[in-house]
Amino acid sequence: MSDYSFTTDVDVRYRDLDTMGHVNNAVYASYFEQARVAYFEEVLDVPLREIESVLATLEIDFRRPVEIDHDVTVGVRVPELGNSSLPMEYEVRADGAVAATGETVLVAVDSETKSSRPIPDDWREDVREFEGL
């Protein structure tokens, strides 16, 4: 995970499992979300719920199953910043092996007009500094 600027551990819960005993595919989006929330809290020092944004894109590539007894870590990085968009890349590791990778794009939104707006300058600066962009 050395290529990822931020990592967080995720607990696999019994309710995450499908009938085969693997983490259900849809749950990976929740793991990304948990990592994204932690990233915003640590890097931007702001809870994600206070950030006016929408998730515009979600892509997941599955590589291997995750089971309940695996130690799961999610890496997150921001490869670049758009004007109003914040792309994020993820890597889910289970017991040290890559289980899935993915990408999301968040778009900053003006709460009154419901249209996109530029990423706030303080977010931009904090992300650039943290990511070395």
mmCIF file with all atom_site columns, N, CA, C and O in Angstrom, residues 14-37:
data_model
loop_
_atom_site.group_PDB
_atom_site.id
_atom_site.type_symbol
_atom_site.label_atom_id
_atom_site.label_alt_id
_atom_site.label_comp_id
_atom_site.label_asym_id
_atom_site.label_entity_id
_atom_site.label_seq_id
_atom_site.pdbx_PDB_ins_code
_atom_site.Cartn_x
_atom_site.Cartn_y
_atom_site.Cartn_z
_atom_site.occupancy
_atom_site.B_iso_or_equiv
_atom_site.pdbx_formal_charge
_atom_site.auth_seq_id
_atom_site.auth_comp_id
_atom_site.auth_asym_id
_atom_site.auth_atom_id
_atom_site.pdbx_PDB_model_num
ATOM 1  N N  . TYR A 1 14 ? -20.432 -9.650  9.928  1.00 0.00 ? 14 TYR A N  1
ATOM 2  C CA . TYR A 1 14 ? -21.199 -10.805 9.463  1.00 0.00 ? 14 TYR A CA 1
ATOM 3  C C  . TYR A 1 14 ? -22.229 -10.395 8.407  1.00 0.00 ? 14 TYR A C  1
ATOM 4  O O  . TYR A 1 14 ? -22.419 -11.077 7.412  1.00 0.00 ? 14 TYR A O  1
ATOM 5  N N  . ARG A 1 15 ? -22.849 -9.252  8.593  1.00 0.00 ? 15 ARG A N  1
ATOM 6  C CA . ARG A 1 15 ? -23.883 -8.802  7.652  1.00 0.00 ? 15 ARG A CA 1
ATOM 7  C C  . ARG A 1 15 ? -23.309 -8.413  6.290  1.00 0.00 ? 15 ARG A C  1
ATOM 8  O O  . ARG A 1 15 ? -24.045 -8.230  5.343  1.00 0.00 ? 15 ARG A O  1
ATOM 9  N N  . ASP A 1 16 ? -21.972 -8.295  6.176  1.00 0.00 ? 16 ASP A N  1
ATOM 10 C CA . ASP A 1 16 ? -21.330 -7.980  4.903  1.00 0.00 ? 16 ASP A CA 1
ATOM 11 C C  . ASP A 1 16 ? -21.278 -9.185  3.967  1.00 0.00 ? 16 ASP A C  1
ATOM 12 O O  . ASP A 1 16 ? -21.014 -9.030  2.778  1.00 0.00 ? 16 ASP A O  1
ATOM 13 N N  . LEU A 1 17 ? -21.517 -10.371 4.505  1.00 0.00 ? 17 LEU A N  1
ATOM 14 C CA . LEU A 1 17 ? -21.290 -11.602 3.754  1.00 0.00 ? 17 LEU A CA 1
ATOM 15 C C  . LEU A 1 17 ? -22.477 -12.015 2.896  1.00 0.00 ? 17 LEU A C  1
ATOM 16 O O  . LEU A 1 17 ? -23.634 -11.766 3.237  1.00 0.00 ? 17 LEU A O  1
ATOM 17 N N  . ASP A 1 18 ? -22.159 -12.685 1.776  1.00 0.00 ? 18 ASP A N  1
ATOM 18 C CA . ASP A 1 18 ? -23.198 -13.261 0.938  1.00 0.00 ? 18 ASP A CA 1
ATOM 19 C C  . ASP A 1 18 ? -23.362 -14.736 1.308  1.00 0.00 ? 18 ASP A C  1
ATOM 20 O O  . ASP A 1 18 ? -22.742 -15.219 2.264  1.00 0.00 ? 18 ASP A O  1
ATOM 21 N N  . THR A 1 19 ? -24.164 -15.447 0.571  1.00 0.00 ? 19 THR A N  1
ATOM 22 C CA . THR A 1 19 ? -24.443 -16.855 0.909  1.00 0.00 ? 19 THR A CA 1
ATOM 23 C C  . THR A 1 19 ? -23.238 -17.765 0.721  1.00 0.00 ? 19 THR A C  1
ATOM 24 O O  . THR A 1 19 ? -23.226 -18.884 1.235  1.00 0.00 ? 19 THR A O  1
ATOM 25 N N  . MET A 1 20 ? -22.209 -17.293 0.025  1.00 0.00 ? 20 MET A N  1
ATOM 26 C CA . MET A 1 20 ? -20.987 -18.086 -0.160 1.00 0.00 ? 20 MET A CA 1
ATOM 27 C C  . MET A 1 20 ? -19.946 -17.806 0.924  1.00 0.00 ? 20 MET A C  1
ATOM 28 O O  . MET A 1 20 ? -18.856 -18.360 0.899  1.00 0.00 ? 20 MET A O  1
ATOM 29 N N  . GLY A 1 21 ? -20.284 -16.894 1.850  1.00 0.00 ? 21 GLY A N  1
ATOM 30 C CA . GLY A 1 21 ? -19.345 -16.553 2.922  1.00 0.00 ? 21 GLY A CA 1
ATOM 31 C C  . GLY A 1 21 ? -18.314 -15.517 2.534  1.00 0.00 ? 21 GLY A C  1
ATOM 32 O O  . GLY A 1 21 ? -17.356 -15.277 3.263  1.00 0.00 ? 21 GLY A O  1
ATOM 33 N N  . HIS A 1 22 ? -18.516 -14.861 1.382  1.00 0.00 ? 22 HIS A N  1
ATOM 34 C CA . HIS A 1 22 ? -17.631 -13.785 0.920  1.00 0.00 ? 22 HIS A CA 1
ATOM 35 C C  . HIS A 1 22 ? -18.306 -12.451 1.163  1.00 0.00 ? 22 HIS A C  1
ATOM 36 O O  . HIS A 1 22 ? -19.533 -12.368 1.197  1.00 0.00 ? 22 HIS A O  1
ATOM 37 N N  . VAL A 1 23 ? -17.501 -11.401 1.253  1.00 0.00 ? 23 VAL A N  1
ATOM 38 C CA . VAL A 1 23 ? -18.079 -10.065 1.318  1.00 0.00 ? 23 VAL A CA 1
ATOM 39 C C  . VAL A 1 23 ? -18.831 -9.821  0.012  1.00 0.00 ? 23 VAL A C  1
ATOM 40 O O  . VAL A 1 23 ? -18.295 -10.023 -1.076 1.00 0.00 ? 23 VAL A O  1
ATOM 41 N N  . ASN A 1 24 ? -20.088 -9.416  0.134  1.00 0.00 ? 24 ASN A N  1
ATOM 42 C CA . ASN A 1 24 ? -20.933 -9.149  -1.024 1.00 0.00 ? 24 ASN A CA 1
ATOM 43 C C  . ASN A 1 24 ? -20.346 -8.000  -1.833 1.00 0.00 ? 24 ASN A C  1
ATOM 44 O O  . ASN A 1 24 ? -19.838 -7.027  -1.275 1.00 0.00 ? 24 ASN A O  1
ATOM 45 N N  . ASN A 1 25 ? -20.446 -8.098  -3.165 1.00 0.00 ? 25 ASN A N  1
ATOM 46 C CA . ASN A 1 25 ? -19.869 -7.081  -4.052 1.00 0.00 ? 25 ASN A CA 1
ATOM 47 C C  . ASN A 1 25 ? -20.327 -5.662  -3.719 1.00 0.00 ? 25 ASN A C  1
ATOM 48 O O  . ASN A 1 25 ? -19.545 -4.721  -3.800 1.00 0.00 ? 25 ASN A O  1
ATOM 49 N N  . ALA A 1 26 ? -21.579 -5.492  -3.360 1.00 0.00 ? 26 ALA A N  1
ATOM 50 C CA . ALA A 1 26 ? -22.101 -4.161  -3.072 1.00 0.00 ? 26 ALA A CA 1
ATOM 51 C C  . ALA A 1 26 ? -21.456 -3.534  -1.842 1.00 0.00 ? 26 ALA A C  1
ATOM 52 O O  . ALA A 1 26 ? -21.400 -2.313  -1.721 1.00 0.00 ? 26 ALA A O  1
ATOM 53 N N  . VAL A 1 27 ? -20.935 -4.353  -0.951 1.00 0.00 ? 27 VAL A N  1
ATOM 54 C CA . VAL A 1 27 ? -20.353 -3.858  0.299  1.00 0.00 ? 27 VAL A CA 1
ATOM 55 C C  . VAL A 1 27 ? -19.034 -3.126  0.061  1.00 0.00 ? 27 VAL A C  1
ATOM 56 O O  . VAL A 1 27 ? -18.662 -2.242  0.824  1.00 0.00 ? 27 VAL A O  1
ATOM 57 N N  . TYR A 1 28 ? -18.355 -3.441  -1.025 1.00 0.00 ? 28 TYR A N  1
ATOM 58 C CA . TYR A 1 28 ? -17.095 -2.760  -1.321 1.00 0.00 ? 28 TYR A CA 1
ATOM 59 C C  . TYR A 1 28 ? -17.308 -1.258  -1.453 1.00 0.00 ? 28 TYR A C  1
ATOM 60 O O  . TYR A 1 28 ? -16.457 -0.464  -1.060 1.00 0.00 ? 28 TYR A O  1
ATOM 61 N N  . ALA A 1 29 ? -18.442 -0.849  -1.991 1.00 0.00 ? 29 ALA A N  1
ATOM 62 C CA . ALA A 1 29 ? -18.755 0.583   -2.087 1.00 0.00 ? 29 ALA A CA 1
ATOM 63 C C  . ALA A 1 29 ? -18.824 1.202   -0.695 1.00 0.00 ? 29 ALA A C  1
ATOM 64 O O  . ALA A 1 29 ? -18.383 2.339   -0.487 1.00 0.00 ? 29 ALA A O  1
ATOM 65 N N  . SER A 1 30 ? -19.340 0.448   0.275  1.00 0.00 ? 30 SER A N  1
ATOM 66 C CA . SER A 1 30 ? -19.376 0.936   1.658  1.00 0.00 ? 30 SER A CA 1
ATOM 67 C C  . SER A 1 30 ? -17.974 1.022   2.251  1.00 0.00 ? 30 SER A C  1
ATOM 68 O O  . SER A 1 30 ? -17.677 1.941   3.014  1.00 0.00 ? 30 SER A O  1
ATOM 69 N N  . TYR A 1 31 ? -17.111 0.066   1.901  1.00 0.00 ? 31 TYR A N  1
ATOM 70 C CA . TYR A 1 31 ? -15.723 0.128   2.371  1.00 0.00 ? 31 TYR A CA 1
ATOM 71 C C  . TYR A 1 31 ? -15.031 1.362   1.800  1.00 0.00 ? 31 TYR A C  1
ATOM 72 O O  . TYR A 1 31 ? -14.290 2.053   2.500  1.00 0.00 ? 31 TYR A O  1
ATOM 73 N N  . PHE A 1 32 ? -15.278 1.661   0.525  1.00 0.00 ? 32 PHE A N  1
ATOM 74 C CA . PHE A 1 32 ? -14.734 2.890   -0.072 1.00 0.00 ? 32 PHE A CA 1
ATOM 75 C C  . PHE A 1 32 ? -15.256 4.110   0.681  1.00 0.00 ? 32 PHE A C  1
ATOM 76 O O  . PHE A 1 32 ? -14.511 5.038   0.969  1.00 0.00 ? 32 PHE A O  1
ATOM 77 N N  . GLU A 1 33 ? -16.539 4.083   0.983  1.00 0.00 ? 33 GLU A N  1
ATOM 78 C CA . GLU A 1 33 ? -17.148 5.211   1.686  1.00 0.00 ? 33 GLU A CA 1
ATOM 79 C C  . GLU A 1 33 ? -16.522 5.402   3.069  1.00 0.00 ? 33 GLU A C  1
ATOM 80 O O  . GLU A 1 33 ? -16.224 6.530   3.468  1.00 0.00 ? 33 GLU A O  1
ATOM 81 N N  . GLN A 1 34 ? -16.317 4.311   3.801  1.00 0.00 ? 34 GLN A N  1
ATOM 82 C CA . GLN A 1 34 ? -15.684 4.416   5.117  1.00 0.00 ? 34 GLN A CA 1
ATOM 83 C C  . GLN A 1 34 ? -14.294 5.041   4.991  1.00 0.00 ? 34 GLN A C  1
ATOM 84 O O  . GLN A 1 34 ? -13.916 5.894   5.800  1.00 0.00 ? 34 GLN A O  1
ATOM 85 N N  . ALA A 1 35 ? -13.548 4.627   3.985  1.00 0.00 ? 35 ALA A N  1
ATOM 86 C CA . ALA A 1 35 ? -12.209 5.174   3.780  1.00 0.00 ? 35 ALA A CA 1
ATOM 87 C C  . ALA A 1 35 ? -12.277 6.654   3.380  1.00 0.00 ? 35 ALA A C  1
ATOM 88 O O  . ALA A 1 35 ? -11.467 7.471   3.839  1.00 0.00 ? 35 ALA A O  1
ATOM 89 N N  . ARG A 1 36 ? -13.241 6.998   2.541  1.00 0.00 ? 36 ARG A N  1
ATOM 90 C CA . ARG A 1 36 ? -13.413 8.385   2.108  1.00 0.00 ? 36 ARG A CA 1
ATOM 91 C C  . ARG A 1 36 ? -13.761 9.282   3.291  1.00 0.00 ? 36 ARG A C  1
ATOM 92 O O  . ARG A 1 36 ? -13.208 10.375  3.444  1.00 0.00 ? 36 ARG A O  1
ATOM 93 N N  . VAL A 1 37 ? -14.651 8.827   4.160  1.00 0.00 ? 37 VAL A N  1
ATOM 94 C CA . VAL A 1 37 ? -15.023 9.588   5.352  1.00 0.00 ? 37 VAL A CA 1
ATOM 95 C C  . VAL A 1 37 ? -13.795 9.807   6.236  1.00 0.00 ? 37 VAL A C  1
ATOM 96 O O  . VAL A 1 37 ? -13.531 10.927  6.697  1.00 0.00 ? 37 VAL A O  1
#
